[in-house]
Amino acid sequence: MTKILPILKTSDYRKNETLFFKENLFDDKISPVVAYGKDSDRMIIFDSASNENDFNIRFPKIKEEAISNLKSIDVTYQITEAEGSKILFAEGNEYASEKILDNDFMIKIAKELGSDNLMVGIPFKGLLIAIDSNSPMRLKLPVVIKQYFDNPQQDKISDKVFLVQNGEIVAMGGEDLPKNDNQENFVISENKDQNYSIELNSKNIEDLTKDVNTSLQQVLLMIMHRKSFGGEITFKLNNSISKNQSLIDKCNSYIEQIEKNEMLQIMSEALASSQVKFKFLYNGSLIAPSSIDNDISSEIEFTNLSKDSLDKEFNRVLSIPNARTNTEALTTMSEIMKEYKRRGIKMPNERNNKNWWRFWK
């Protein structure tokens, strides 16, 4: 008997056929595709709409019928243990992978694993792997799924993992996530100590403010779901944004504002027994939190500063306590002086008498 069913395919499956009855499993261009076709036991027959209006009318009914038919398919599974964690394998049925679309099935196996939140992999046709998203195995599952995807026993589907909450797919992750121009400009990772790192590719202060806020919200959700947290969050900046005093000041102000987030502090106290700690790194070097003594750096791109900003930086370095014996202060002043000379402009309140930063002359 011919039945309409969902069939999972790789992300590039018929990507240019807009009227083909398909959709992304998750709202992302690297997501696998769910195609809808008629299974006649001998072959799958796919169909497409004649025009956009025809697609909009027929597609919802096709999808509803396909999911209903999927729910009627009985897929067996087994649960094994590894490194103290339960791992569920659903295999032996060609529609095992597609059961990720069956809310009832996902809720059922979540109860078997003792968690409302699952990490799920569907690397190739006929295989579904699931674990508790709080499991110690959660950091290894993306690697395992990638290995299965690279060495498939059936048609490939996806090398990513999916977070399923209460039967619904809510997030996608995995190894080597590419940058997506249509998504947030950051990548979140978690280490074995349950601390989080956020790699930011923001190009200016305005984008950085948005990316810090959005990424922090996602980390908060992850902490709430997993109920585990090491107490540290590190934001990592790179050459996508210019390093100057304005950036350093802004990063310090972010920390001051974030530390006032009562929900985050309460969760950190409960899960890590300490207040949450934040750091901003620029190409691996700490730029925030910082005191007036370590705010300075010869790496600051003075060429990007306006005359007023350069003057402020000049006066700020002059105000540093014990500046005459502070190696970083002397180095920074030297760089500032080079910039004044390069532009052919005078330093603020320049006098003929020798100033402290010129003691070597």
mmCIF file of C-alpha atoms in Angstrom:
data_model
loop_
_atom_site.group_PDB
_atom_site.id
_atom_site.type_symbol
_atom_site.label_atom_id
_atom_site.label_comp_id
_atom_site.label_asym_id
_atom_site.label_seq_id
_atom_site.Cartn_x
_atom_site.Cartn_y
_atom_site.Cartn_z
ATOM 1 C CA MET A 1 0.000 0.000 0.000
ATOM 2 C CA THR A 2 1.346 3.418 -0.951
ATOM 3 C CA LYS A 3 1.786 5.856 1.973
ATOM 4 C CA ILE A 4 3.013 9.434 2.109
ATOM 5 C CA LEU A 5 5.949 9.618 4.519
ATOM 6 C CA PRO A 6 8.710 12.074 5.479
ATOM 7 C CA ILE A 7 12.183 11.155 4.229
ATOM 8 C CA LEU A 8 15.281 12.825 5.674
ATOM 9 C CA LYS A 9 17.935 13.942 3.200
ATOM 10 C CA THR A 10 21.197 15.907 3.317
ATOM 11 C CA SER A 11 21.086 19.720 3.432
ATOM 12 C CA ASP A 12 21.803 20.121 -0.303
ATOM 13 C CA TYR A 13 19.023 17.807 -1.486
ATOM 14 C CA ARG A 14 17.207 19.433 -4.447
ATOM 15 C CA LYS A 15 18.133 22.825 -2.988
ATOM 16 C CA ASN A 16 17.176 24.738 -6.149
ATOM 17 C CA GLU A 17 13.737 23.144 -6.551
ATOM 18 C CA THR A 18 11.504 25.613 -4.718
ATOM 19 C CA LEU A 19 8.205 23.868 -5.567
ATOM 20 C CA PHE A 20 9.378 20.431 -4.469
ATOM 21 C CA PHE A 21 7.512 19.181 -1.381
ATOM 22 C CA LYS A 22 10.276 19.543 1.196
ATOM 23 C CA GLU A 23 11.414 21.715 4.119
ATOM 24 C CA ASN A 24 14.396 22.060 6.434
ATOM 25 C CA LEU A 25 14.334 19.960 9.579
ATOM 26 C CA PHE A 26 15.634 23.004 11.462
ATOM 27 C CA ASP A 27 15.650 26.663 10.474
ATOM 28 C CA ASP A 28 19.196 26.791 9.172
ATOM 29 C CA LYS A 29 20.781 26.397 5.743
ATOM 30 C CA ILE A 30 22.998 23.523 6.989
ATOM 31 C CA SER A 31 20.004 21.622 8.344
ATOM 32 C CA PRO A 32 19.035 18.298 6.759
ATOM 33 C CA VAL A 33 15.979 18.356 4.503
ATOM 34 C CA VAL A 34 12.645 16.634 5.114
ATOM 35 C CA ALA A 35 11.239 15.555 1.752
ATOM 36 C CA TYR A 36 7.714 14.141 1.474
ATOM 37 C CA GLY A 37 7.087 11.231 -0.885
ATOM 38 C CA LYS A 38 4.931 8.166 -1.490
ATOM 39 C CA ASP A 39 6.458 4.889 -0.314
ATOM 40 C CA SER A 40 5.163 2.007 -2.444
ATOM 41 C CA ASP A 41 7.458 -0.548 -0.724
ATOM 42 C CA ARG A 42 9.459 -0.893 -3.943
ATOM 43 C CA MET A 43 10.349 2.785 -4.462
ATOM 44 C CA ILE A 44 9.747 6.335 -3.230
ATOM 45 C CA ILE A 45 7.803 8.612 -5.566
ATOM 46 C CA PHE A 46 8.332 12.336 -4.973
ATOM 47 C CA ASP A 47 6.068 15.088 -6.209
ATOM 48 C CA SER A 48 6.174 18.855 -6.603
ATOM 49 C CA ALA A 49 3.647 21.671 -6.933
ATOM 50 C CA SER A 50 2.720 23.323 -10.215
ATOM 51 C CA ASN A 51 3.080 26.812 -8.779
ATOM 52 C CA GLU A 52 3.479 28.633 -5.446
ATOM 53 C CA ASN A 53 -0.254 28.758 -4.773
ATOM 54 C CA ASP A 54 -0.558 25.026 -5.421
ATOM 55 C CA PHE A 55 2.341 24.411 -3.011
ATOM 56 C CA ASN A 56 0.771 26.508 -0.226
ATOM 57 C CA ILE A 57 -2.546 24.680 -0.568
ATOM 58 C CA ARG A 58 -1.246 21.097 -0.780
ATOM 59 C CA PHE A 59 1.856 21.100 1.409
ATOM 60 C CA PRO A 60 0.215 21.406 4.892
ATOM 61 C CA LYS A 61 -2.082 18.438 4.143
ATOM 62 C CA ILE A 62 0.784 16.345 2.738
ATOM 63 C CA LYS A 63 2.908 17.050 5.824
ATOM 64 C CA GLU A 64 0.070 16.236 8.234
ATOM 65 C CA GLU A 65 -0.650 12.936 6.503
ATOM 66 C CA ALA A 66 3.047 12.007 6.353
ATOM 67 C CA ILE A 67 3.622 12.603 10.078
ATOM 68 C CA SER A 68 0.463 10.655 10.927
ATOM 69 C CA ASN A 69 1.725 7.710 8.874
ATOM 70 C CA LEU A 70 5.149 7.974 10.529
ATOM 71 C CA LYS A 71 3.567 7.703 13.990
ATOM 72 C CA SER A 72 2.039 4.361 13.006
ATOM 73 C CA ILE A 73 5.459 2.869 12.257
ATOM 74 C CA ASP A 74 6.813 0.871 15.180
ATOM 75 C CA VAL A 75 10.556 1.388 15.601
ATOM 76 C CA THR A 76 12.408 -0.720 18.147
ATOM 77 C CA TYR A 77 15.335 0.588 20.175
ATOM 78 C CA GLN A 78 17.786 -0.508 22.800
ATOM 79 C CA ILE A 79 19.547 1.349 25.612
ATOM 80 C CA THR A 80 23.155 0.651 26.483
ATOM 81 C CA GLU A 81 25.542 2.236 28.982
ATOM 82 C CA ALA A 82 28.928 3.812 28.346
ATOM 83 C CA GLU A 83 31.035 5.832 30.764
ATOM 84 C CA GLY A 84 28.145 5.917 33.218
ATOM 85 C CA SER A 85 25.698 7.307 30.656
ATOM 86 C CA LYS A 86 22.640 5.796 28.967
ATOM 87 C CA ILE A 87 22.715 5.787 25.162
ATOM 88 C CA LEU A 88 19.662 4.913 23.086
ATOM 89 C CA PHE A 89 20.031 3.356 19.635
ATOM 90 C CA ALA A 90 16.994 3.099 17.336
ATOM 91 C CA GLU A 91 17.858 1.045 14.268
ATOM 92 C CA GLY A 92 16.673 -1.872 12.181
ATOM 93 C CA ASN A 93 13.899 0.127 10.523
ATOM 94 C CA GLU A 94 14.414 2.344 7.475
ATOM 95 C CA TYR A 95 12.373 5.108 9.152
ATOM 96 C CA ALA A 96 14.253 5.065 12.468
ATOM 97 C CA SER A 97 15.936 8.416 11.721
ATOM 98 C CA GLU A 98 12.637 10.035 10.736
ATOM 99 C CA LYS A 99 11.220 9.257 14.195
ATOM 100 C CA ILE A 100 12.910 12.458 15.359
ATOM 101 C CA LEU A 101 9.842 14.083 13.737
ATOM 102 C CA ASP A 102 7.460 11.988 15.862
ATOM 103 C CA ASN A 103 6.808 14.015 19.036
ATOM 104 C CA ASP A 104 5.175 11.090 20.822
ATOM 105 C CA PHE A 105 8.121 8.798 20.099
ATOM 106 C CA MET A 106 10.651 11.388 21.269
ATOM 107 C CA ILE A 107 8.730 11.990 24.505
ATOM 108 C CA LYS A 108 8.559 8.232 25.058
ATOM 109 C CA ILE A 109 12.300 7.660 24.685
ATOM 110 C CA ALA A 110 13.006 10.765 26.811
ATOM 111 C CA LYS A 111 11.162 9.061 29.685
ATOM 112 C CA GLU A 112 13.256 5.941 29.091
ATOM 113 C CA LEU A 113 16.393 8.062 29.438
ATOM 114 C CA GLY A 114 15.003 9.966 32.420
ATOM 115 C CA SER A 115 15.193 13.444 30.890
ATOM 116 C CA ASP A 116 12.941 15.972 29.148
ATOM 117 C CA ASN A 117 15.893 17.252 27.125
ATOM 118 C CA LEU A 118 17.695 15.007 24.656
ATOM 119 C CA MET A 119 20.680 15.330 22.339
ATOM 120 C CA VAL A 120 19.873 13.376 19.180
ATOM 121 C CA GLY A 121 21.954 12.326 16.181
ATOM 122 C CA ILE A 122 20.671 11.054 12.818
ATOM 123 C CA PRO A 123 23.895 10.513 10.837
ATOM 124 C CA PHE A 124 22.503 8.160 8.200
ATOM 125 C CA LYS A 125 19.266 6.513 7.070
ATOM 126 C CA GLY A 126 17.881 3.999 9.564
ATOM 127 C CA LEU A 127 19.763 5.179 12.669
ATOM 128 C CA LEU A 128 18.818 7.472 15.561
ATOM 129 C CA ILE A 129 21.036 7.948 18.623
ATOM 130 C CA ALA A 130 19.824 9.812 21.723
ATOM 131 C CA ILE A 131 21.242 10.713 25.137
ATOM 132 C CA ASP A 132 20.240 12.899 28.068
ATOM 133 C CA SER A 133 21.471 16.409 27.213
ATOM 134 C CA ASN A 134 22.963 16.599 30.725
ATOM 135 C CA SER A 135 24.852 13.341 30.230
ATOM 136 C CA PRO A 136 28.658 13.332 30.592
ATOM 137 C CA MET A 137 28.606 11.967 27.024
ATOM 138 C CA ARG A 138 27.174 15.213 25.618
ATOM 139 C CA LEU A 139 30.609 16.535 24.664
ATOM 140 C CA LYS A 140 31.494 13.302 22.851
ATOM 141 C CA LEU A 141 28.247 12.730 20.970
ATOM 142 C CA PRO A 142 28.978 15.301 18.206
ATOM 143 C CA VAL A 143 32.280 13.515 17.525
ATOM 144 C CA VAL A 144 30.560 10.116 17.408
ATOM 145 C CA ILE A 145 27.842 11.381 15.056
ATOM 146 C CA LYS A 146 30.469 12.889 12.740
ATOM 147 C CA GLN A 147 32.266 9.538 12.590
ATOM 148 C CA TYR A 148 29.033 7.708 11.716
ATOM 149 C CA PHE A 149 28.254 10.339 9.076
ATOM 150 C CA ASP A 150 31.710 9.996 7.511
ATOM 151 C CA ASN A 151 31.359 6.191 7.433
ATOM 152 C CA PRO A 152 27.656 5.637 6.664
ATOM 153 C CA GLN A 153 25.944 2.260 6.337
ATOM 154 C CA GLN A 154 23.043 3.841 4.431
ATOM 155 C CA ASP A 155 22.316 7.212 2.790
ATOM 156 C CA LYS A 156 23.843 10.129 4.718
ATOM 157 C CA ILE A 157 21.573 12.567 6.547
ATOM 158 C CA SER A 158 23.465 14.931 8.894
ATOM 159 C CA ASP A 159 26.685 15.205 10.897
ATOM 160 C CA LYS A 160 25.029 17.595 13.390
ATOM 161 C CA VAL A 161 23.288 16.917 16.698
ATOM 162 C CA PHE A 162 19.871 18.235 17.698
ATOM 163 C CA LEU A 163 18.538 19.340 21.062
ATOM 164 C CA VAL A 164 15.024 17.966 21.529
ATOM 165 C CA GLN A 165 12.979 19.399 24.369
ATOM 166 C CA ASN A 166 9.627 17.855 25.290
ATOM 167 C CA GLY A 167 9.528 16.151 21.900
ATOM 168 C CA GLU A 168 10.295 19.303 19.856
ATOM 169 C CA ILE A 169 13.541 20.129 18.052
ATOM 170 C CA VAL A 170 14.754 23.432 19.546
ATOM 171 C CA ALA A 171 18.436 23.725 18.573
ATOM 172 C CA MET A 172 21.155 22.328 16.342
ATOM 173 C CA GLY A 173 24.877 22.004 17.005
ATOM 174 C CA GLY A 174 27.939 19.877 16.353
ATOM 175 C CA GLU A 175 31.529 19.987 15.169
ATOM 176 C CA ASP A 176 32.837 22.669 12.817
ATOM 177 C CA LEU A 177 29.661 24.721 12.554
ATOM 178 C CA PRO A 178 30.124 27.090 9.609
ATOM 179 C CA LYS A 179 29.412 30.779 9.887
ATOM 180 C CA ASN A 180 25.896 31.541 8.729
ATOM 181 C CA ASP A 181 25.297 35.078 7.491
ATOM 182 C CA ASN A 182 21.642 34.762 8.419
ATOM 183 C CA GLN A 183 22.320 33.705 12.000
ATOM 184 C CA GLU A 184 24.040 35.190 15.042
ATOM 185 C CA ASN A 185 27.693 36.069 14.648
ATOM 186 C CA PHE A 186 29.009 33.822 17.407
ATOM 187 C CA VAL A 187 29.723 30.217 18.350
ATOM 188 C CA ILE A 188 29.118 28.817 21.849
ATOM 189 C CA SER A 189 31.121 25.908 23.246
ATOM 190 C CA GLU A 190 31.246 24.142 26.606
ATOM 191 C CA ASN A 191 34.286 22.487 28.170
ATOM 192 C CA LYS A 192 34.528 19.487 30.477
ATOM 193 C CA ASP A 193 34.234 21.758 33.546
ATOM 194 C CA GLN A 194 30.849 23.065 32.328
ATOM 195 C CA ASN A 195 32.300 26.522 31.625
ATOM 196 C CA TYR A 196 31.239 28.341 28.463
ATOM 197 C CA SER A 197 33.228 30.098 25.757
ATOM 198 C CA ILE A 198 31.651 32.394 23.189
ATOM 199 C CA GLU A 199 33.639 33.151 20.042
ATOM 200 C CA LEU A 200 32.505 36.500 18.667
ATOM 201 C CA ASN A 201 33.031 37.729 15.111
ATOM 202 C CA SER A 202 31.429 41.146 15.629
ATOM 203 C CA LYS A 203 32.780 43.869 13.360
ATOM 204 C CA ASN A 204 31.885 46.938 15.422
ATOM 205 C CA ILE A 205 30.683 47.993 18.884
ATOM 206 C CA GLU A 206 27.034 48.044 17.845
ATOM 207 C CA ASP A 207 27.178 44.458 16.550
ATOM 208 C CA LEU A 208 29.191 43.402 19.589
ATOM 209 C CA THR A 209 26.523 44.685 21.984
ATOM 210 C CA LYS A 210 23.845 42.726 20.132
ATOM 211 C CA ASP A 211 25.959 39.563 19.918
ATOM 212 C CA VAL A 212 26.921 39.653 23.607
ATOM 213 C CA ASN A 213 23.276 40.019 24.636
ATOM 214 C CA THR A 214 21.987 37.307 22.297
ATOM 215 C CA SER A 215 24.737 34.784 23.047
ATOM 216 C CA LEU A 216 24.374 35.319 26.792
ATOM 217 C CA GLN A 217 20.638 34.597 26.549
ATOM 218 C CA GLN A 218 21.411 31.311 24.776
ATOM 219 C CA VAL A 219 23.966 30.361 27.435
ATOM 220 C CA LEU A 220 21.378 31.074 30.130
ATOM 221 C CA LEU A 221 18.925 28.723 28.400
ATOM 222 C CA MET A 222 21.591 26.032 28.110
ATOM 223 C CA ILE A 223 22.441 26.340 31.810
ATOM 224 C CA MET A 224 18.766 26.142 32.764
ATOM 225 C CA HIS A 225 18.199 23.069 30.572
ATOM 226 C CA ARG A 226 21.313 21.205 31.670
ATOM 227 C CA LYS A 227 21.268 22.322 35.314
ATOM 228 C CA SER A 228 25.069 22.279 35.337
ATOM 229 C CA PHE A 229 27.497 25.196 35.288
ATOM 230 C CA GLY A 230 31.149 25.682 36.203
ATOM 231 C CA GLY A 231 30.722 29.386 36.957
ATOM 232 C CA GLU A 232 32.785 30.976 34.151
ATOM 233 C CA ILE A 233 31.808 32.563 30.830
ATOM 234 C CA THR A 234 34.518 33.785 28.451
ATOM 235 C CA PHE A 235 33.870 36.016 25.438
ATOM 236 C CA LYS A 236 36.565 35.682 22.753
ATOM 237 C CA LEU A 237 37.125 38.535 20.290
ATOM 238 C CA ASN A 238 39.396 38.533 17.258
ATOM 239 C CA ASN A 239 40.645 40.773 14.456
ATOM 240 C CA SER A 240 37.106 41.169 13.096
ATOM 241 C CA ILE A 241 36.889 44.209 15.392
ATOM 242 C CA SER A 242 39.623 46.787 16.034
ATOM 243 C CA LYS A 243 41.211 46.792 19.462
ATOM 244 C CA ASN A 244 41.293 50.228 21.058
ATOM 245 C CA GLN A 245 40.469 51.823 24.397
ATOM 246 C CA SER A 246 36.824 52.258 23.438
ATOM 247 C CA LEU A 247 36.530 48.512 22.945
ATOM 248 C CA ILE A 248 38.253 47.776 26.262
ATOM 249 C CA ASP A 249 36.004 50.227 28.102
ATOM 250 C CA LYS A 250 32.910 48.764 26.454
ATOM 251 C CA CYS A 251 33.868 45.190 27.437
ATOM 252 C CA ASN A 252 34.377 46.286 31.034
ATOM 253 C CA SER A 253 30.972 47.978 30.979
ATOM 254 C CA TYR A 254 29.393 44.753 29.669
ATOM 255 C CA ILE A 255 30.778 42.904 32.670
ATOM 256 C CA GLU A 256 29.423 45.522 35.065
ATOM 257 C CA GLN A 257 25.964 45.224 33.499
ATOM 258 C CA ILE A 258 25.944 41.421 33.235
ATOM 259 C CA GLU A 259 26.998 41.022 36.864
ATOM 260 C CA LYS A 260 23.716 42.699 37.792
ATOM 261 C CA ASN A 261 21.735 39.853 36.194
ATOM 262 C CA GLU A 262 20.145 38.345 39.293
ATOM 263 C CA MET A 263 18.936 35.156 37.563
ATOM 264 C CA LEU A 264 22.425 34.319 36.312
ATOM 265 C CA GLN A 265 24.017 34.992 39.689
ATOM 266 C CA ILE A 266 21.416 32.892 41.507
ATOM 267 C CA MET A 267 21.962 29.980 39.102
ATOM 268 C CA SER A 268 25.727 30.290 39.468
ATOM 269 C CA GLU A 269 25.490 30.313 43.256
ATOM 270 C CA ALA A 270 23.248 27.238 43.167
ATOM 271 C CA LEU A 271 25.194 25.223 40.585
ATOM 272 C CA ALA A 272 28.784 26.415 40.992
ATOM 273 C CA SER A 273 28.658 27.656 44.608
ATOM 274 C CA SER A 274 30.139 30.978 43.509
ATOM 275 C CA GLN A 275 29.285 34.134 41.646
ATOM 276 C CA VAL A 276 29.584 33.871 37.877
ATOM 277 C CA LYS A 277 32.904 35.124 36.481
ATOM 278 C CA PHE A 278 33.252 36.835 33.100
ATOM 279 C CA LYS A 279 36.258 37.460 30.879
ATOM 280 C CA PHE A 280 36.788 39.148 27.539
ATOM 281 C CA LEU A 281 39.795 38.014 25.513
ATOM 282 C CA TYR A 282 41.182 39.616 22.379
ATOM 283 C CA ASN A 283 43.219 37.144 20.316
ATOM 284 C CA GLY A 284 43.798 35.197 23.529
ATOM 285 C CA SER A 285 44.853 38.185 25.692
ATOM 286 C CA LEU A 286 42.725 39.422 28.588
ATOM 287 C CA ILE A 287 41.182 42.869 28.028
ATOM 288 C CA ALA A 288 38.384 42.747 30.616
ATOM 289 C CA PRO A 289 37.938 42.787 33.563
ATOM 290 C CA SER A 290 40.877 45.135 33.955
ATOM 291 C CA SER A 291 42.238 47.766 36.293
ATOM 292 C CA ILE A 292 43.740 51.044 35.136
ATOM 293 C CA ASP A 293 47.180 49.396 35.308
ATOM 294 C CA ASN A 294 46.458 46.606 32.850
ATOM 295 C CA ASP A 295 44.067 48.439 30.563
ATOM 296 C CA ILE A 296 47.043 49.507 28.452
ATOM 297 C CA SER A 297 48.649 47.547 25.668
ATOM 298 C CA SER A 298 51.040 48.233 22.859
ATOM 299 C CA GLU A 299 48.665 46.224 20.661
ATOM 300 C CA ILE A 300 46.028 48.978 20.741
ATOM 301 C CA GLU A 301 45.486 50.212 17.199
ATOM 302 C CA PHE A 302 46.164 53.912 17.675
ATOM 303 C CA THR A 303 45.920 54.510 13.943
ATOM 304 C CA ASN A 304 42.161 53.958 14.254
ATOM 305 C CA LEU A 305 41.709 56.629 16.920
ATOM 306 C CA SER A 306 40.550 60.162 16.215
ATOM 307 C CA LYS A 307 42.709 63.101 17.419
ATOM 308 C CA ASP A 308 40.475 63.576 20.474
ATOM 309 C CA SER A 309 40.576 59.865 21.339
ATOM 310 C CA LEU A 310 44.350 59.813 20.915
ATOM 311 C CA ASP A 311 44.653 62.791 23.269
ATOM 312 C CA LYS A 312 42.455 61.028 25.832
ATOM 313 C CA GLU A 313 44.634 57.929 25.597
ATOM 314 C CA PHE A 314 47.732 60.114 26.040
ATOM 315 C CA ASN A 315 46.321 61.754 29.179
ATOM 316 C CA ARG A 316 45.054 58.435 30.532
ATOM 317 C CA VAL A 317 48.514 56.877 30.368
ATOM 318 C CA LEU A 318 49.974 59.984 32.055
ATOM 319 C CA SER A 319 47.556 59.494 34.957
ATOM 320 C CA ILE A 320 48.622 55.905 35.677
ATOM 321 C CA PRO A 321 50.178 55.634 39.158
ATOM 322 C CA ASN A 322 53.947 54.962 39.107
ATOM 323 C CA ALA A 323 53.926 55.367 35.343
ATOM 324 C CA ARG A 324 57.690 56.086 35.286
ATOM 325 C CA THR A 325 58.391 52.527 36.429
ATOM 326 C CA ASN A 326 55.535 50.863 34.577
ATOM 327 C CA THR A 327 56.961 49.079 31.548
ATOM 328 C CA GLU A 328 53.599 48.815 29.787
ATOM 329 C CA ALA A 329 52.919 52.525 30.347
ATOM 330 C CA LEU A 330 56.277 53.448 28.823
ATOM 331 C CA THR A 331 55.708 51.122 25.866
ATOM 332 C CA THR A 332 52.227 52.501 25.248
ATOM 333 C CA MET A 333 53.431 56.101 25.495
ATOM 334 C CA SER A 334 56.127 55.299 22.957
ATOM 335 C CA GLU A 335 53.492 53.965 20.543
ATOM 336 C CA ILE A 336 51.326 57.053 21.077
ATOM 337 C CA MET A 337 54.261 59.353 20.391
ATOM 338 C CA LYS A 338 54.998 57.474 17.164
ATOM 339 C CA GLU A 339 51.405 58.045 16.100
ATOM 340 C CA TYR A 340 51.606 61.788 16.842
ATOM 341 C CA LYS A 341 54.824 61.945 14.827
ATOM 342 C CA ARG A 342 53.327 59.947 11.951
ATOM 343 C CA ARG A 343 50.421 62.387 11.721
ATOM 344 C CA GLY A 344 52.667 65.416 12.185
ATOM 345 C CA ILE A 345 50.593 66.801 15.064
ATOM 346 C CA LYS A 346 51.513 68.058 18.525
ATOM 347 C CA MET A 347 50.855 66.219 21.756
ATOM 348 C CA PRO A 348 48.428 67.816 24.259
ATOM 349 C CA ASN A 349 50.002 70.702 26.260
ATOM 350 C CA GLU A 350 53.376 69.995 24.658
ATOM 351 C CA ARG A 351 56.105 72.029 26.369
ATOM 352 C CA ASN A 352 59.805 72.510 25.779
ATOM 353 C CA ASN A 353 60.734 71.026 29.140
ATOM 354 C CA LYS A 354 61.489 67.310 29.326
ATOM 355 C CA ASN A 355 58.478 65.252 30.400
ATOM 356 C CA TRP A 356 58.722 61.977 32.339
ATOM 357 C CA TRP A 357 58.119 59.807 29.308
ATOM 358 C CA ARG A 358 61.182 61.330 27.625
ATOM 359 C CA PHE A 359 63.661 60.385 30.322
ATOM 360 C CA TRP A 360 65.595 58.254 27.860
ATOM 361 C CA LYS A 361 66.376 61.262 25.629
#
